[in-house]
Coordinates of C-alpha atoms (C1' of nucleotides) in Angstrom, one line a residue:
Chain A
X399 CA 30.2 19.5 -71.5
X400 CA 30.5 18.6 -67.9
X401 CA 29.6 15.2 -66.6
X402 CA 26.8 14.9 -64.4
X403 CA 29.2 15.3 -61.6
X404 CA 31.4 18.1 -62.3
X405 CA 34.3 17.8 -60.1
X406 CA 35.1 21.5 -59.8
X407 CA 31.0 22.8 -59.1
X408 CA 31.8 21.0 -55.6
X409 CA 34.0 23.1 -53.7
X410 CA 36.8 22.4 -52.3
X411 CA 37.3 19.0 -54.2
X412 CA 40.2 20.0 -55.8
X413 CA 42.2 16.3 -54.8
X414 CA 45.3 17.2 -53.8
X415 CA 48.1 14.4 -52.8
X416 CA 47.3 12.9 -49.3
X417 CA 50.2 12.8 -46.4
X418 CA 50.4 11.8 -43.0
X419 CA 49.7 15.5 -42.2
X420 CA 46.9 15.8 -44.4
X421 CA 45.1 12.9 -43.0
X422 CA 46.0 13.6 -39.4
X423 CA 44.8 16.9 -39.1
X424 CA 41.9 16.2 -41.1
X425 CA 41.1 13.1 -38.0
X426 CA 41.8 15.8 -35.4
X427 CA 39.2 18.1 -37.1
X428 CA 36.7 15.4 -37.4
X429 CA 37.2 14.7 -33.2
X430 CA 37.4 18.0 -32.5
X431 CA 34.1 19.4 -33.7
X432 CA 32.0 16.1 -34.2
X433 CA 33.5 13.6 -31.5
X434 CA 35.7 10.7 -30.8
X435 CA 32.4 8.5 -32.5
X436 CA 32.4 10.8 -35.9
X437 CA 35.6 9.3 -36.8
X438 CA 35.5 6.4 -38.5
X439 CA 37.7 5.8 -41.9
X440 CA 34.5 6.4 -44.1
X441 CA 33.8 9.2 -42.7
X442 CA 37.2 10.6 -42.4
X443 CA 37.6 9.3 -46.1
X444 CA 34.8 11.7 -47.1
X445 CA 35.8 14.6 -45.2
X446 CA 39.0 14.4 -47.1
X447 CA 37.0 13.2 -49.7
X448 CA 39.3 10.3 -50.7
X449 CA 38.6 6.9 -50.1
X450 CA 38.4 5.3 -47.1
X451 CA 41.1 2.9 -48.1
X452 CA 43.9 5.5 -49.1
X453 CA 43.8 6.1 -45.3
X454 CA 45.5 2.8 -44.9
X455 CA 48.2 4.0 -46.7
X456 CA 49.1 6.6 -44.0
X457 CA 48.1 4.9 -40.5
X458 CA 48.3 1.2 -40.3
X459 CA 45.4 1.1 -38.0
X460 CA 42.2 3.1 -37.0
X461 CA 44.5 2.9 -33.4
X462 CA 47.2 4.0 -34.9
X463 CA 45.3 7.2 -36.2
X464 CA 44.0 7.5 -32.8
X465 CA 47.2 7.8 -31.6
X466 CA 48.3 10.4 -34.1
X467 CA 45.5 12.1 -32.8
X468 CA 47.0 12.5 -29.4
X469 CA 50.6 13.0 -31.0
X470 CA 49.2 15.8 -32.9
X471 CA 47.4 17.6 -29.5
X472 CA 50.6 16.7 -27.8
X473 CA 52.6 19.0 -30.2
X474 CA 50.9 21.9 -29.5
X475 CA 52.5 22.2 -26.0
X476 CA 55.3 23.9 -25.4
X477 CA 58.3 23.1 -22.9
X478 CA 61.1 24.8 -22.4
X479 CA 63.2 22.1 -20.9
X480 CA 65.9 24.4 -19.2
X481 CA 64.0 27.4 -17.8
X482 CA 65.9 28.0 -14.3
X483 CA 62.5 28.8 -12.4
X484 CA 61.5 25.2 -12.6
X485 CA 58.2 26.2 -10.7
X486 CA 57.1 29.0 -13.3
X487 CA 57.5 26.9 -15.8
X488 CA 55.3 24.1 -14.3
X489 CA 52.7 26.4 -13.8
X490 CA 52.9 27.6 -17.3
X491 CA 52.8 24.1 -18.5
X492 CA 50.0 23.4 -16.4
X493 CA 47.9 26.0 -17.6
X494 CA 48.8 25.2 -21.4
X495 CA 48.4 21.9 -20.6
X496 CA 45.0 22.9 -19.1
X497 CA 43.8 25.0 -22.0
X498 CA 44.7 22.7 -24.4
X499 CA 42.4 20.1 -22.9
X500 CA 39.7 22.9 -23.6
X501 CA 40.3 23.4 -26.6
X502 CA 40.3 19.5 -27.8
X503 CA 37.8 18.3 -24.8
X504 CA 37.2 15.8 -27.2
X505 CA 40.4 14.0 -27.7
X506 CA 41.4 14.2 -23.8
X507 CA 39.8 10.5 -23.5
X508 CA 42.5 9.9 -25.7
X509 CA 44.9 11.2 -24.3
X510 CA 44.4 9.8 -20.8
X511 CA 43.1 6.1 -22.0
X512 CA 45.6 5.8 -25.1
X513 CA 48.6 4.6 -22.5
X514 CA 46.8 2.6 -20.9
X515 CA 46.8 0.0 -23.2
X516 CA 50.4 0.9 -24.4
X517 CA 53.2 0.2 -22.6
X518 CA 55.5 3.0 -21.8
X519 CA 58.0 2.2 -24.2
X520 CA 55.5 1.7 -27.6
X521 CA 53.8 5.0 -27.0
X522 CA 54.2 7.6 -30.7
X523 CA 57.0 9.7 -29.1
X524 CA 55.7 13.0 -29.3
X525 CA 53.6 11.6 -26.5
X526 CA 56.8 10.8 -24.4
X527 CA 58.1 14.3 -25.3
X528 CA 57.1 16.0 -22.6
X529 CA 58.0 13.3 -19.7
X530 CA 61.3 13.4 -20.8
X531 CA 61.4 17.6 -21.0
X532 CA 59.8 17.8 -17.6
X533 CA 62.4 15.4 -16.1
X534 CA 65.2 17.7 -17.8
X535 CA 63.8 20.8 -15.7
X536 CA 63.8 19.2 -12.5
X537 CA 67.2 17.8 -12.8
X538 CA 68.3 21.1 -13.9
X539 CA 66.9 23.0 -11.3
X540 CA 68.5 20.3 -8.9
X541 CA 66.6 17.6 -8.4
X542 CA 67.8 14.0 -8.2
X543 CA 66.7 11.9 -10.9
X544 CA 64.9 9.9 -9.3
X545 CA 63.2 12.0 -7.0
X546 CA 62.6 14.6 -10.2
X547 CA 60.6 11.0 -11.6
X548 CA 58.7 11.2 -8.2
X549 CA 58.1 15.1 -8.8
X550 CA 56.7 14.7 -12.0
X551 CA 54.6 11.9 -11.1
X552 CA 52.6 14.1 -8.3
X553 CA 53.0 16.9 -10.9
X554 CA 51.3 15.3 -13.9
X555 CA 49.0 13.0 -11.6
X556 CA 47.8 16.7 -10.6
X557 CA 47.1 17.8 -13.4
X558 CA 45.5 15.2 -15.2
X559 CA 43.5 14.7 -12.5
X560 CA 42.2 18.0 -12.7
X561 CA 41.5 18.7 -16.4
X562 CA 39.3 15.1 -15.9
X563 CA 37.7 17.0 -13.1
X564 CA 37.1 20.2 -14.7
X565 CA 36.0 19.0 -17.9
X566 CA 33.3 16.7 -16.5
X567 CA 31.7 19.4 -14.8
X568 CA 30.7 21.0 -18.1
X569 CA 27.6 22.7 -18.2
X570 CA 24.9 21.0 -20.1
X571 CA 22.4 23.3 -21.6
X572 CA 23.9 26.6 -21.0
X573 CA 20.0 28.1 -21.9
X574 CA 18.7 26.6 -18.5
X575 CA 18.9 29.1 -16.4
X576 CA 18.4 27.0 -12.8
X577 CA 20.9 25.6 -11.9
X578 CA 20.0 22.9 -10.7
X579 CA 18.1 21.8 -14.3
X580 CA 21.6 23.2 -15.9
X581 CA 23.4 20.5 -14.2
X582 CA 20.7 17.5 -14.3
X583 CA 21.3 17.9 -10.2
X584 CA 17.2 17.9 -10.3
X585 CA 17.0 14.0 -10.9
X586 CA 19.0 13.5 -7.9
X587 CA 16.9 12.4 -5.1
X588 CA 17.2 15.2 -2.4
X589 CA 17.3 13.2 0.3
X590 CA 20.6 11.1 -0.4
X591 CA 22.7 13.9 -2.3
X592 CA 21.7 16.9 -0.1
X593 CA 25.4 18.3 -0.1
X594 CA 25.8 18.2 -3.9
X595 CA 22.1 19.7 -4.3
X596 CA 23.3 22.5 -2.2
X597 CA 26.6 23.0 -3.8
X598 CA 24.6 23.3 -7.2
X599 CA 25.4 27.6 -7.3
X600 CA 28.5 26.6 -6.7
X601 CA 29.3 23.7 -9.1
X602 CA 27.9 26.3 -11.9
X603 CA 30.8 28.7 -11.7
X604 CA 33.6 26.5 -11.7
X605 CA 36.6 28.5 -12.6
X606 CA 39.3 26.4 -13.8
X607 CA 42.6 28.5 -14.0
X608 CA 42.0 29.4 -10.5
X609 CA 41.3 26.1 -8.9
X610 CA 44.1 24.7 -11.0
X611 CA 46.3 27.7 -9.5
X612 CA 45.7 27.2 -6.2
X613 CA 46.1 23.4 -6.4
X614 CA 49.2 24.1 -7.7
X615 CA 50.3 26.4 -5.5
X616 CA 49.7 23.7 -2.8
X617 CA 51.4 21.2 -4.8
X618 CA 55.1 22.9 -5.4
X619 CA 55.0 24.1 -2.0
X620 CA 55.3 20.9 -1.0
X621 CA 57.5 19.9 -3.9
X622 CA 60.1 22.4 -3.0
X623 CA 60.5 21.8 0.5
X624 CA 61.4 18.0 -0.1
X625 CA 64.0 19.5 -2.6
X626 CA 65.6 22.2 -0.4
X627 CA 65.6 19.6 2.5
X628 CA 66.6 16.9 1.1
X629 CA 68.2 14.1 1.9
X630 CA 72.3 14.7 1.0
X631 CA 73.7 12.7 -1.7
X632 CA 76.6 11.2 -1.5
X633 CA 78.0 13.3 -4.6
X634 CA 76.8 17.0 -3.4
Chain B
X777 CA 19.0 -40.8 -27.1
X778 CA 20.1 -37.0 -26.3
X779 CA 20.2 -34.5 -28.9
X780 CA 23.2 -33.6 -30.2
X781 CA 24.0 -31.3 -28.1
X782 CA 22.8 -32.2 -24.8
X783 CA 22.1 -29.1 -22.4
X784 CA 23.1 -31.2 -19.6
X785 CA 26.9 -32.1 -20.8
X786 CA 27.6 -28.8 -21.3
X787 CA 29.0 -27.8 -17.6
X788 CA 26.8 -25.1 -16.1
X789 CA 24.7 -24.9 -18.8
X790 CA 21.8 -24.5 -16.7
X791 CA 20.4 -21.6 -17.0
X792 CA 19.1 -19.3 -14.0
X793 CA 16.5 -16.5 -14.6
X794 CA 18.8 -13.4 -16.0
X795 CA 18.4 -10.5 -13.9
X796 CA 20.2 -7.0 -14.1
X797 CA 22.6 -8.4 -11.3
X798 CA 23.8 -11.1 -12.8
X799 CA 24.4 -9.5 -16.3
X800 CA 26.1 -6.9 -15.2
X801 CA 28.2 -9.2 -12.7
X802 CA 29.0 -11.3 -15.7
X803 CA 30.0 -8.2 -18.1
X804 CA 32.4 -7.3 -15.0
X805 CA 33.5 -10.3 -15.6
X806 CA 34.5 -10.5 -19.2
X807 CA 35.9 -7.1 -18.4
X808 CA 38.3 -7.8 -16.1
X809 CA 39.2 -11.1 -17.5
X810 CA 39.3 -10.4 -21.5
X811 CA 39.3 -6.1 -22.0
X812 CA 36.9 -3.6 -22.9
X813 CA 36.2 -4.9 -26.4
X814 CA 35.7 -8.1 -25.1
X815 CA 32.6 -6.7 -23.9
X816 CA 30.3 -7.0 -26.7
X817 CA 26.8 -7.9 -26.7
X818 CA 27.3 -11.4 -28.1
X819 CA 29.9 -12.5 -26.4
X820 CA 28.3 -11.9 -22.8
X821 CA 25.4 -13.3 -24.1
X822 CA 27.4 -16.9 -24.6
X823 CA 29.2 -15.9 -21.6
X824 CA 25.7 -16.2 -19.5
X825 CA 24.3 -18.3 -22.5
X826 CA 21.4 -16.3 -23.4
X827 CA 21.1 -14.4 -26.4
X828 CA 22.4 -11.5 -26.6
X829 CA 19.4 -9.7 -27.5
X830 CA 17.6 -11.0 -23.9
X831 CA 20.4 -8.4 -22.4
X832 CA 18.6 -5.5 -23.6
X833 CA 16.0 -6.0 -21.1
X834 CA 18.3 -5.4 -18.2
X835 CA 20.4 -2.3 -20.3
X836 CA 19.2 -0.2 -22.4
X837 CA 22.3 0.2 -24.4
X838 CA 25.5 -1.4 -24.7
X839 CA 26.6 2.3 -23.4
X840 CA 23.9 1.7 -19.9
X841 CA 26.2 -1.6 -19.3
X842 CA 29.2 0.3 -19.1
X843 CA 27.8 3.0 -16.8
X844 CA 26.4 0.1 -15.0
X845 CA 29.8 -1.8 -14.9
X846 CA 31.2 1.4 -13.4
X847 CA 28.8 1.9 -10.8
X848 CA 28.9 -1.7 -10.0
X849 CA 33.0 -1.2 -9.3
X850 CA 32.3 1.8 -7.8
X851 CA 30.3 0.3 -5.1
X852 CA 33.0 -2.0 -3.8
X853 CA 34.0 1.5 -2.1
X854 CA 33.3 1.6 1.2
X855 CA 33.1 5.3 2.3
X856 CA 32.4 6.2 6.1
X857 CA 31.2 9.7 5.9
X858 CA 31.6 10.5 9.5
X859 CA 34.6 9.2 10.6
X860 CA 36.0 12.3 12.9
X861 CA 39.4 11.9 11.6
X862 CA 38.8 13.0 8.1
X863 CA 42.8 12.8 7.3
X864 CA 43.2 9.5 8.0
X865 CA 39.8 8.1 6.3
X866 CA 40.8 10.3 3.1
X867 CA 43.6 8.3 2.8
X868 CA 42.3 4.9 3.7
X869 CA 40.0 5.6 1.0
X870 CA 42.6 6.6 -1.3
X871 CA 44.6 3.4 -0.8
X872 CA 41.4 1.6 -1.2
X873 CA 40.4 3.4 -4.4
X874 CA 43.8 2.3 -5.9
X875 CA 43.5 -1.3 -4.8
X876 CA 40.4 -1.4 -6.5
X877 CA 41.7 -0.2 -9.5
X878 CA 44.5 -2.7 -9.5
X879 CA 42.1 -5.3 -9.0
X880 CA 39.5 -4.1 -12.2
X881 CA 42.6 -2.1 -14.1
X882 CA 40.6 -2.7 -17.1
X883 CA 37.3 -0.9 -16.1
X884 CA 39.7 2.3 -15.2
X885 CA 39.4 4.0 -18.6
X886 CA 35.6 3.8 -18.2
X887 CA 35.3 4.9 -14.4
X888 CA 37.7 8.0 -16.2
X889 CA 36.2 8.4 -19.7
X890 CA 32.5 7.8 -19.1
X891 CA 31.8 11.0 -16.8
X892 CA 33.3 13.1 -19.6
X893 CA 30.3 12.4 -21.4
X894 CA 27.5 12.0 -19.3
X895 CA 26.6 15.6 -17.7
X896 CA 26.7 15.5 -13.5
X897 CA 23.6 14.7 -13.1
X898 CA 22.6 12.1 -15.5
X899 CA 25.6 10.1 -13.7
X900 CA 24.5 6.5 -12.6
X901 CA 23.8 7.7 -8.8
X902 CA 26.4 5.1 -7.7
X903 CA 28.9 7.5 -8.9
X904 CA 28.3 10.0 -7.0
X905 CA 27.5 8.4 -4.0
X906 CA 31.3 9.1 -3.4
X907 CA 31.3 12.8 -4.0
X908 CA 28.2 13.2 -1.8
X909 CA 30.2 11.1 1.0
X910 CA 32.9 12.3 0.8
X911 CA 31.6 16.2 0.9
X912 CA 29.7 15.0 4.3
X913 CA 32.9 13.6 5.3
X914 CA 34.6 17.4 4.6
X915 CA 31.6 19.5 5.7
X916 CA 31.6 17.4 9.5
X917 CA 35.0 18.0 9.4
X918 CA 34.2 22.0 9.9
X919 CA 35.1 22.9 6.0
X920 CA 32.9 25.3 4.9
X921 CA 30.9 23.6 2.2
X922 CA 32.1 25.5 -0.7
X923 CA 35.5 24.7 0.6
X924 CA 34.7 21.3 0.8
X925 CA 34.1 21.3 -2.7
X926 CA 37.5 22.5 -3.6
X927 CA 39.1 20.3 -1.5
X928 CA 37.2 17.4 -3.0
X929 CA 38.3 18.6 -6.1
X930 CA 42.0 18.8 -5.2
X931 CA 42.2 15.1 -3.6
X932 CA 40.0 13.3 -6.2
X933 CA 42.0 15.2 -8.9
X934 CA 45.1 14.0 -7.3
X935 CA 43.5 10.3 -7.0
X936 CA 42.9 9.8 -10.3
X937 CA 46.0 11.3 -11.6
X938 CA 47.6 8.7 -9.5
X939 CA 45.5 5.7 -10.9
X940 CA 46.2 6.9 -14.3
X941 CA 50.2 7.4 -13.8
X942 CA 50.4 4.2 -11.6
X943 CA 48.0 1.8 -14.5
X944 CA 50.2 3.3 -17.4
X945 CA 53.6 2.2 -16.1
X946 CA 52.4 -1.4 -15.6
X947 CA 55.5 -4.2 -17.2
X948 CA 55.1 -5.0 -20.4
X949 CA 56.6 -8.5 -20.2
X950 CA 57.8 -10.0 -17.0
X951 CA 60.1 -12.5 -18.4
X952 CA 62.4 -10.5 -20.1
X953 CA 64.7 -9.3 -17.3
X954 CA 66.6 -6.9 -19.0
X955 CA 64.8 -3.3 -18.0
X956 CA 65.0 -1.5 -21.2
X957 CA 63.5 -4.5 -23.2
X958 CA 61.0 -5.0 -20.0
X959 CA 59.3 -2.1 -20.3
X960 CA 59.7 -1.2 -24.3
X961 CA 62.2 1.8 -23.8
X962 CA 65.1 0.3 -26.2
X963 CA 63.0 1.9 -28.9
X964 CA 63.4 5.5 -28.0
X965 CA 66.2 6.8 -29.6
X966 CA 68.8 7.4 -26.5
X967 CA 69.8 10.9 -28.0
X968 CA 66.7 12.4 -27.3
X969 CA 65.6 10.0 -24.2
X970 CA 68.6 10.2 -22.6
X971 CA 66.8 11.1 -18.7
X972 CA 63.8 8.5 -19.9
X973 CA 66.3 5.8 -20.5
X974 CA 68.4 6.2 -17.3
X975 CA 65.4 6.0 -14.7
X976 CA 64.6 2.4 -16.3
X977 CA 65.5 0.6 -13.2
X978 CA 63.1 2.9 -11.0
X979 CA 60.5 2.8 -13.4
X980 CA 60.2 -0.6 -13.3
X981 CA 60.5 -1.0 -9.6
X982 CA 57.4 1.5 -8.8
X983 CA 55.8 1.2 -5.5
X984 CA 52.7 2.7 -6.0
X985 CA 51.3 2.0 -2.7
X986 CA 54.2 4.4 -1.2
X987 CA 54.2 7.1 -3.8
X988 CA 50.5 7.5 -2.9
X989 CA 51.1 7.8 0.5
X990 CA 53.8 10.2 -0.6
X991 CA 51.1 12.3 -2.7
X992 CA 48.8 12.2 0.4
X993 CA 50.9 13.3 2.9
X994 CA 52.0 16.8 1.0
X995 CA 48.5 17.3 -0.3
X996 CA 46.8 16.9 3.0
X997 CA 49.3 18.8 4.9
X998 CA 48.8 21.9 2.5
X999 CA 44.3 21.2 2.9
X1000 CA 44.7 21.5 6.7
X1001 CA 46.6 24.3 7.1
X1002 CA 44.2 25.9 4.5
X1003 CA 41.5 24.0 7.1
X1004 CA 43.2 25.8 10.4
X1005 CA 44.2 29.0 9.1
X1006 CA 41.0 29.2 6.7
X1007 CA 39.3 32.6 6.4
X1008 CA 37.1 33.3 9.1
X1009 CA 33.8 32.8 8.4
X1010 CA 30.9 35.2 9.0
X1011 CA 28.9 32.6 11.0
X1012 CA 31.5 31.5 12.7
Chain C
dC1379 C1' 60.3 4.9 -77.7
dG1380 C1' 58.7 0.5 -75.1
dG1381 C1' 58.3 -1.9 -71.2
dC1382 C1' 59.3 -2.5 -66.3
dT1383 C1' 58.8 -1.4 -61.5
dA1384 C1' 56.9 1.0 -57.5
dC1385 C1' 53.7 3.2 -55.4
dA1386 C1' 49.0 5.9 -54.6
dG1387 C1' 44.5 5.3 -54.7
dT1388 C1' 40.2 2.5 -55.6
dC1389 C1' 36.8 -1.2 -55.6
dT1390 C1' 34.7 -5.2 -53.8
dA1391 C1' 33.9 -8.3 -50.3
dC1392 C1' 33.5 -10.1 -45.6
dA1393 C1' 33.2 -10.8 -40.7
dT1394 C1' 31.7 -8.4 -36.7
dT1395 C1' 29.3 -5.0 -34.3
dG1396 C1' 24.8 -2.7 -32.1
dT1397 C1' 20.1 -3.0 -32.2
dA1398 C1' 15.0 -2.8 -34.2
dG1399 C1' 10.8 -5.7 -34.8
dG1400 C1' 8.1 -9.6 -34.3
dG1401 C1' 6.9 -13.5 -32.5
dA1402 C1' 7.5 -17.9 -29.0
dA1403 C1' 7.5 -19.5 -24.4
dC1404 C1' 6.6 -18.9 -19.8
dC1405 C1' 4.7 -17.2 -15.4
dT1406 C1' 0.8 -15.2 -12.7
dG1407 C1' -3.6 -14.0 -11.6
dC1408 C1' -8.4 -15.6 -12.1
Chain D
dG859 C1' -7.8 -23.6 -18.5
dC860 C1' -7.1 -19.0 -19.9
dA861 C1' -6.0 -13.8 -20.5
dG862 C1' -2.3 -10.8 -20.0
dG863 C1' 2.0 -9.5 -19.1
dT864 C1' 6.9 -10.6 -18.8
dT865 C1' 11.0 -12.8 -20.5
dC866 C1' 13.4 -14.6 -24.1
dC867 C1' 14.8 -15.8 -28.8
dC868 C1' 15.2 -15.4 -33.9
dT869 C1' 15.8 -12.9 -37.9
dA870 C1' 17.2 -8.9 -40.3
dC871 C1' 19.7 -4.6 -41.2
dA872 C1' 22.9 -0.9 -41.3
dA873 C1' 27.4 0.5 -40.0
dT874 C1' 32.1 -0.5 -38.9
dG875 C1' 37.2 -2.1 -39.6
dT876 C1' 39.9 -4.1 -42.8
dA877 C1' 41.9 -7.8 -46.2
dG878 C1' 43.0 -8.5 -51.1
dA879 C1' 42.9 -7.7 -55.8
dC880 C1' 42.8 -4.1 -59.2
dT881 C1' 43.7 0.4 -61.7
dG882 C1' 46.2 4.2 -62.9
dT883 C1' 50.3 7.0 -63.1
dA884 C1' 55.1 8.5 -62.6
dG885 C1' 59.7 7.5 -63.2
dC886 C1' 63.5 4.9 -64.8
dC887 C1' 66.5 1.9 -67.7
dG888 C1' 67.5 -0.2 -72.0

DNA sequence: CGGCTACAGTCTACATTGTAGGGAACCTGC
DNA sequence: GCAGGTTCCCTACAATGTAGACTGTAGCCG
C-alpha cells in the first residue's frame, strides 16, 4: 500500500539529480514570474522540491545565485563579435538587449545593481562577455582601443539608461482606462507637476523600440563622426 | 552613585525628540558610511539610540525609508527650470547629478532600483520634482511638450547609464599598484579577455568628469539640431 | 564479499531580520 | 490635577540565511 504520502500521486516529484543548471534555472523561474523577493532558498528548495540546503551544494551563497541569475539572462544575448557593420550590429544588440529586459523585467535590478558591489574583475564572466565582444567590434571596425572603451561606454550607458527608463514607466493597472488613474499621475498635486499631468496621454503610449531607435540613431551619429575624423595615430 | 550605565558618560547620549528629519538624515547616514544592509531597523535605532520600533512612526516600512532616503538625496539637486540657456544648465545639472552620486555611491542602486517598483505616480514627489523641472526647463526652451518628453528621456537615460558605468569601474584596492591585480582582471582568463585585459591602464585611470562632458556634448548636439530643424508645428 | 572513502542530500539549530500588539511615559489643553 | 492624544519602548513572532552534524548511497580497492 502507499504511504500516506505517495511520492508519485504529486506530480512532477519525480527527484531527479540536482546541477548547477537545474538549480539556476529553477531561481530564474522563481524571479521571473514571482519577483526578486520570492526567492529565497526555502522557497527555491520547494520549487525544486529539494531541500533548501542541497542548494548550498551548487551556489556558495544566496549572492552567488543571484549572480547566476544575471549570468544566466546574460547568455541569452547574442554578439557576433566581428560583424563588419559595427553600427547594425549595435542596434541589434540594443534591441536584444532591450527585449531581454522585457522579458526578465524582474531580474534587470540585478543586472544593473549586481556590479556595483563587484569589482570589475570578480564579476561571473558571462557577465563580462559582452564588454569584451563589444570592444572586439569596434576595434575591428577601426576603432582605437581606447577610444572603442569610450564608445562602448556612451553605448552601454545609453542603453541601460533606457531600459531603466522604459521599464519604470510600466503601466500599473492596465483595466483603468484614464490615464491619469492608470499612471497614479492623479495623486500628484496639479499645481507643482502640471507638465507631467499634461504629458499623462503621452506617458501612456510609450513605445520603446522606437524611442530606443531614435536615441540610437542620435547616438552612432555622433559615434561615427569622432571615428571618421579622428585624430591620426601614429601607426595608421 | 550612577547607574551602571550612566546616560550622561555615554557621549551624545542625549536624546532629542525623533522627528522624520532626523531619522531619515541618520539612515542617510549609515547608508553612506556602512552600505545598504547596514540599514536595518535596529541598527539605526542604536545609531539615533531609540528603539527601533519608535522609527515606525516616522516610516511606515523599512521600504518608505528607502524611498525616503532617495528623495532626501534627490533633493540636494538644485534644478533652475528657467534658465534660458537650456544646454548649458542640462549639463551643469548632469555634472551635478554625478557628483552627487559620487558623494552617496551607495544610495545609487536605490535612486535606480526603487522606481522599478513603485508605479510613476506613487513615486515619493521628490522624485519627480526633477522630471517636472526639467520638462519646464525643455518646454521654455520652445520644445514642443511631447518632445520634451523624449528628450528628457534621451538625457536622463544617458545620465544614468553614466552613473551606473562610472560607479561600477570604481578600484578595488588602491594599494596594490599593479593594474591587473588593482582592479581584479588577473582572473579572467587572457585567451578569452584578451581586449579587457589590454585597456587595464585606461580603465583604471577613468575620468568620469570628462567622459560625461564627452557624452553631453554629442547627445546635445544631435537634441538641438532635432530642436532647430524640428517639424514644424501646426501652432507655430 | 567487506569495508573504506567521497560526495549528495537532509535535519536541526541559531542569529538576525521586519514588524504586530500592548502598554508606559510624556506633553497639551482644560 | 486630569483627560486625551502622541511618542516611545518592550515583548513576541514568523521568516530569512546559513553553520554543522548526520544519513544514505555509489564506487573503489583489497
Amino acid at each position: 500500500m502507499a504511504s500516506p504520502k505517495d511520492p508519485v500521486t504529486e506530480a512532477s516529484a519525480q527527484k531527479l539529480r540536482l546541477s548547477k543548471e537545474i538549480v539556476l534555472a529553477g531561481a530564474l523561474d522563481l524571479v521571473d514570474t514571482e519577483g526578486l523577493d520570492a526567492l529565497t532558498m526555502r522557497r527555491l528548495g520547494q520549487e525544486l522540491n529539494c531541500d533548501p540546503m542541497s542548494l548550498y551544494r551548487y551556489a556558495e551563497n544566496r549572492a552567488a545565485l543571484l549572480d547566476g541569475v544575471s549570468e544566466l539572462v546574460f547568455n541569452e544575448l547574442e554578439i557576433f563579435p566581428h560583424d563588419p557593420d559595427w553600427k547594425a550590429q549595435l542596434r541589434r544588440i540594443a534591441h536584444d538587449l532591450r527585449l531581454l529586459a522585457l522579458r526578465h523585467p524582474n531580474v534587470v535590478p540585478l543586472l544593473v545593481t549586481r556590479p556595483l558591489s563587484t569589482p570589475l574583475g570578480l564579476r561571473p564572466l558571462g557577465t563580462l562577455r559582452p564588454l569584451e565582444q563589444i570592444l572586439s567590434l569596434l576595434v575591428d571596425a577601426g576603432f582605437e582601443p581606447t577610444d572603442a572603451l569610450h564608445v562602448y561606454r556612451a553605448y552601454y550607458g545609453f542603453l541601460y539608461g533606457h531600459i531603466l527608463n522604459e521599464l519604470q514607466e510600466f503601466i500599473v493597472d492596465p483595466e483603468e482606462n484614464e490615464v491619469l488613474l492608470r499612471l497614479g499621475l492623479h495623486r500628484l498635486p496639479a499645481k507643482d507637476f502640471p507638465r507631467l499631468r499634461a504629458l499623462a496621454p503621452v506617458l501612456a503610449d510609450y513605445d520603446g523600440a522606437a524611442e530606443l531607435d531614435q536615441g540610437l540613431t542620435i547616438l552612432l551619429c555622433g559615434l561615427e563622426s569622432s571615428l571618421t575624423q579622428s585624430v591620426p595615430s601614429a601607426t595608421d
